[in-house]
GROMACS .gro file of C-alpha atoms in nm:
model
  197
    1MET     CA    1   6.246   0.577  -3.021
    2SER     CA    2   5.932   0.487  -3.212
    3SER     CA    3   5.888   0.165  -3.013
    4LYS     CA    4   5.912   0.362  -2.687
    5PHE     CA    5   5.653   0.607  -2.821
    6SER     CA    6   5.424   0.321  -2.929
    7HIS     CA    7   5.454   0.161  -2.586
    8THR     CA    8   5.370   0.490  -2.410
    9LEU     CA    9   5.083   0.556  -2.649
   10SER     CA   10   4.947   0.206  -2.584
   11LYS     CA   11   4.951   0.271  -2.208
   12VAL     CA   12   4.772   0.604  -2.254
   13VAL     CA   13   4.507   0.446  -2.478
   14LEU     CA   14   4.453   0.151  -2.241
   15GLY     CA   15   4.437   0.386  -1.942
   16SER     CA   16   4.184   0.605  -2.123
   17LEU     CA   17   3.973   0.303  -2.214
   18ALA     CA   18   3.982   0.181  -1.853
   19LEU     CA   19   3.869   0.524  -1.729
   20TYR     CA   20   3.594   0.534  -1.991
   21PHE     CA   21   3.477   0.188  -1.888
   22LEU     CA   22   3.466   0.296  -1.521
   23TYR     CA   23   3.268   0.607  -1.620
   24LEU     CA   24   3.015   0.397  -1.817
   25PHE     CA   25   2.988   0.150  -1.530
   26SER     CA   26   2.918   0.432  -1.282
   27GLN     CA   27   2.648   0.568  -1.515
   28VAL     CA   28   2.481   0.226  -1.534
   29ILE     CA   29   2.485   0.199  -1.153
   30ASN     CA   30   2.333   0.548  -1.133
   31VAL     CA   31   2.048   0.452  -1.369
   32VAL     CA   32   1.982   0.129  -1.178
   33ASN     CA   33   1.974   0.321  -0.850
   34ARG     CA   34   1.726   0.571  -0.993
   35ARG     CA   35   1.505   0.313  -1.162
   36HIS     CA   36   1.498   0.032  -0.902
   37LEU     CA   37   1.361   0.068  -0.552
   38GLY     CA   38   1.372  -0.208  -0.293
   39THR     CA   39   1.043  -0.279  -0.114
   40ASN     CA   40   0.910  -0.538   0.129
   41ASP     CA   41   0.768  -0.726  -0.173
   42GLY     CA   42   1.084  -0.716  -0.383
   43THR     CA   43   1.204  -0.450  -0.624
   44TYR     CA   44   0.987  -0.188  -0.791
   45VAL     CA   45   1.108  -0.086  -1.139
   46ASN     CA   46   1.039   0.280  -1.213
   47ASN     CA   47   0.944   0.318  -1.580
   48THR     CA   48   0.839   0.683  -1.574
   49ARG     CA   49   0.938   0.892  -1.871
   50SER     CA   50   0.941   1.251  -1.984
   51ASN     CA   51   0.911   1.308  -2.358
   52LYS     CA   52   0.733   1.516  -2.623
   53THR     CA   53   0.466   1.251  -2.692
   54LEU     CA   54   0.355   1.245  -2.328
   55GLN     CA   55   0.377   1.622  -2.299
   56LYS     CA   56   0.160   1.669  -2.609
   57LEU     CA   57  -0.098   1.420  -2.477
   58ALA     CA   58  -0.103   1.585  -2.132
   59PHE     CA   59  -0.163   1.929  -2.281
   60SER     CA   60  -0.432   1.792  -2.513
   61LEU     CA   61  -0.618   1.622  -2.227
   62THR     CA   62  -0.616   1.938  -2.016
   63LYS     CA   63  -0.657   2.215  -2.271
   64ASN     CA   64  -0.991   2.328  -2.121
   65CYS     CA   65  -0.871   2.327  -1.759
   66LEU     CA   66  -0.795   2.638  -1.559
   67ASP     CA   67  -0.639   2.477  -1.250
   68ASN     CA   68  -0.430   2.177  -1.147
   69GLN     CA   69  -0.723   1.996  -0.988
   70CYS     CA   70  -0.911   1.992  -1.320
   71LYS     CA   71  -0.593   1.889  -1.506
   72THR     CA   72  -0.528   1.608  -1.259
   73GLN     CA   73  -0.885   1.477  -1.284
   74ASN     CA   74  -0.879   1.486  -1.666
   75ILE     CA   75  -0.554   1.288  -1.673
   76LEU     CA   76  -0.688   1.044  -1.413
   77ASP     CA   77  -1.004   0.998  -1.624
   78TYR     CA   78  -0.791   0.913  -1.928
   79VAL     CA   79  -0.562   0.667  -1.747
   80SER     CA   80  -0.832   0.500  -1.537
   81ASN     CA   81  -1.028   0.422  -1.853
   82ILE     CA   82  -0.741   0.224  -2.001
   83PRO     CA   83  -0.838  -0.140  -1.933
   84TYR     CA   84  -0.674  -0.303  -1.631
   85VAL     CA   85  -0.492  -0.623  -1.728
   86VAL     CA   86  -0.228  -0.789  -1.512
   87ASN     CA   87   0.114  -0.770  -1.674
   88ASN     CA   88   0.336  -1.041  -1.523
   89PHE     CA   89   0.644  -0.914  -1.701
   90THR     CA   90   0.840  -0.590  -1.670
   91ALA     CA   91   0.633  -0.275  -1.633
   92HIS     CA   92   0.547  -0.108  -1.963
   93LEU     CA   93   0.681   0.229  -2.056
   94PRO     CA   94   0.405   0.493  -2.049
   95THR     CA   95   0.389   0.505  -2.430
   96GLN     CA   96   0.360   0.124  -2.444
   97THR     CA   97   0.061   0.136  -2.208
   98ILE     CA   98  -0.103   0.386  -2.444
   99GLU     CA   99  -0.020   0.177  -2.755
  100LYS     CA  100  -0.130  -0.155  -2.603
  101ASN     CA  101  -0.436   0.007  -2.441
  102PHE     CA  102  -0.404  -0.200  -2.123
  103GLY     CA  103  -0.191  -0.218  -1.813
  104ASP     CA  104  -0.169  -0.316  -1.451
  105CYS     CA  105  -0.111  -0.087  -1.153
  106ASP     CA  106   0.260  -0.037  -1.237
  107ASP     CA  107   0.191   0.045  -1.600
  108LYS     CA  108  -0.100   0.276  -1.535
  109SER     CA  109   0.068   0.454  -1.242
  110ASN     CA  110   0.383   0.509  -1.452
  111LEU     CA  111   0.167   0.664  -1.724
  112LEU     CA  112  -0.036   0.872  -1.479
  113ILE     CA  113   0.262   1.022  -1.299
  114SER     CA  114   0.448   1.080  -1.628
  115LEU     CA  115   0.153   1.281  -1.764
  116LEU     CA  116   0.127   1.480  -1.439
  117HIS     CA  117   0.501   1.545  -1.453
  118ALA     CA  118   0.465   1.677  -1.809
  119LEU     CA  119   0.235   1.945  -1.664
  120LYS     CA  120   0.467   2.008  -1.367
  121ILE     CA  121   0.203   1.885  -1.122
  122GLU     CA  122   0.368   1.764  -0.803
  123SER     CA  123   0.296   1.395  -0.754
  124TYR     CA  124   0.436   1.089  -0.577
  125PHE     CA  125   0.423   0.712  -0.595
  126VAL     CA  126   0.293   0.520  -0.293
  127LEU     CA  127   0.406   0.159  -0.256
  128VAL     CA  128   0.190  -0.083  -0.058
  129PRO     CA  129   0.188  -0.466  -0.062
  130LYS     CA  130   0.156  -0.579  -0.425
  131HIS     CA  131   0.019  -0.241  -0.542
  132ILE     CA  132   0.123   0.112  -0.635
  133PHE     CA  133  -0.081   0.431  -0.661
  134VAL     CA  134  -0.019   0.804  -0.698
  135ILE     CA  135  -0.083   1.094  -0.461
  136VAL     CA  136  -0.099   1.468  -0.530
  137PRO     CA  137  -0.103   1.757  -0.282
  138PHE     CA  138  -0.405   1.988  -0.293
  139GLU     CA  139  -0.567   2.226  -0.052
  140ASN     CA  140  -0.858   2.077   0.139
  141ILE     CA  141  -1.108   1.901  -0.091
  142PRO     CA  142  -1.444   1.889   0.091
  143SER     CA  143  -1.575   1.542   0.185
  144LYS     CA  144  -1.253   1.367   0.073
  145LYS     CA  145  -1.004   1.200   0.302
  146ALA     CA  146  -0.632   1.239   0.237
  147LEU     CA  147  -0.294   1.116   0.349
  148TYR     CA  148  -0.130   1.383   0.564
  149LEU     CA  149   0.243   1.441   0.591
  150ASN     CA  150   0.357   1.735   0.802
  151ASN     CA  151   0.002   1.877   0.797
  152ARG     CA  152  -0.009   1.875   0.418
  153ALA     CA  153  -0.290   1.686   0.242
  154TYR     CA  154  -0.205   1.439  -0.036
  155TYR     CA  155  -0.501   1.294  -0.225
  156ILE     CA  156  -0.501   0.943  -0.369
  157LEU     CA  157  -0.528   0.884  -0.744
  158GLU     CA  158  -0.624   0.523  -0.817
  159SER     CA  159  -0.540   0.451  -1.180
  160THR     CA  160  -0.683   0.096  -1.175
  161ALA     CA  161  -1.039   0.196  -1.073
  162LYS     CA  162  -1.234   0.303  -1.381
  163ASP     CA  163  -1.365   0.662  -1.360
  164SER     CA  164  -1.212   0.710  -1.015
  165LYS     CA  165  -1.194   1.058  -0.866
  166ILE     CA  166  -0.926   1.254  -0.684
  167GLY     CA  167  -0.937   1.145  -0.321
  168TYR     CA  168  -0.998   0.774  -0.380
  169PRO     CA  169  -1.034   0.594  -0.044
  170LEU     CA  170  -0.726   0.428   0.102
  171THR     CA  171  -0.787   0.053   0.094
  172TYR     CA  172  -0.476  -0.033   0.299
  173GLN     CA  173  -0.372   0.038   0.655
  174VAL     CA  174  -0.140   0.337   0.689
  175ASN     CA  175   0.128   0.110   0.836
  176GLU     CA  176   0.120  -0.098   0.514
  177ILE     CA  177   0.262   0.196   0.317
  178SER     CA  178   0.629   0.110   0.271
  179THR     CA  179   0.748   0.406   0.063
  180ILE     CA  180   0.633   0.735  -0.083
  181PHE     CA  181   0.868   0.879  -0.345
  182GLU     CA  182   0.901   1.120  -0.636
  183PRO     CA  183   1.025   0.902  -0.923
  184PHE     CA  184   1.189   1.164  -1.144
  185GLU     CA  185   1.432   1.270  -0.870
  186ASN     CA  186   1.405   0.940  -0.679
  187LYS     CA  187   1.327   1.146  -0.369
  188LYS     CA  188   1.173   0.953  -0.079
  189LEU     CA  189   0.943   1.130   0.165
  190ASN     CA  190   0.975   1.071   0.537
  191ILE     CA  191   0.654   0.889   0.631
  192ASP     CA  192   0.705   0.875   1.008
  193THR     CA  193   0.419   1.122   1.070
  194LEU     CA  194   0.187   0.983   0.801
  195LYS     CA  195  -0.185   0.988   0.883
  196TYR     CA  196  -0.504   0.923   0.687
  197LYS     CA  197  -0.796   1.146   0.776
   0.00000   0.00000   0.00000
């Protein structure tokens, strides 16, 4: 009787381990799907983060601001003044970009959008050939051009241009934009009606 029980128990344990392994495998696939995005140039690795360190920094940088436009510009000022250095390896985490005090477009855009996310400011990544930048929706900003999706204006934030301002000029053709997405939900926007004006 005890050998039958041991045999049954072994099957239950092995079955449970197999189910647990399948669960872990599905979680890994889910993370990869959320963190990796295929583009015309290869794969973009999303290294955005949401944590207390970034939230504290975001609030500190914007403590004197009364609106999201001021908050966005203050965060852009901070990130755009981190020296631009090409990183030929995997994109840094936002906190690594702060610690190392340098980064390329991936690193700086990951930091920028993570800080905006900490303040609940709607923002999106824009992928173009060999570059990434961030856009934010605002009501009409006089004398600034914007990307328009469904009659809504999205202004460019260029993290690699020192002291850049909201509404940085688009230096690519609209048809070179391969993807616009929100990295925390991995939500792609439909760019069929995209215009720059």
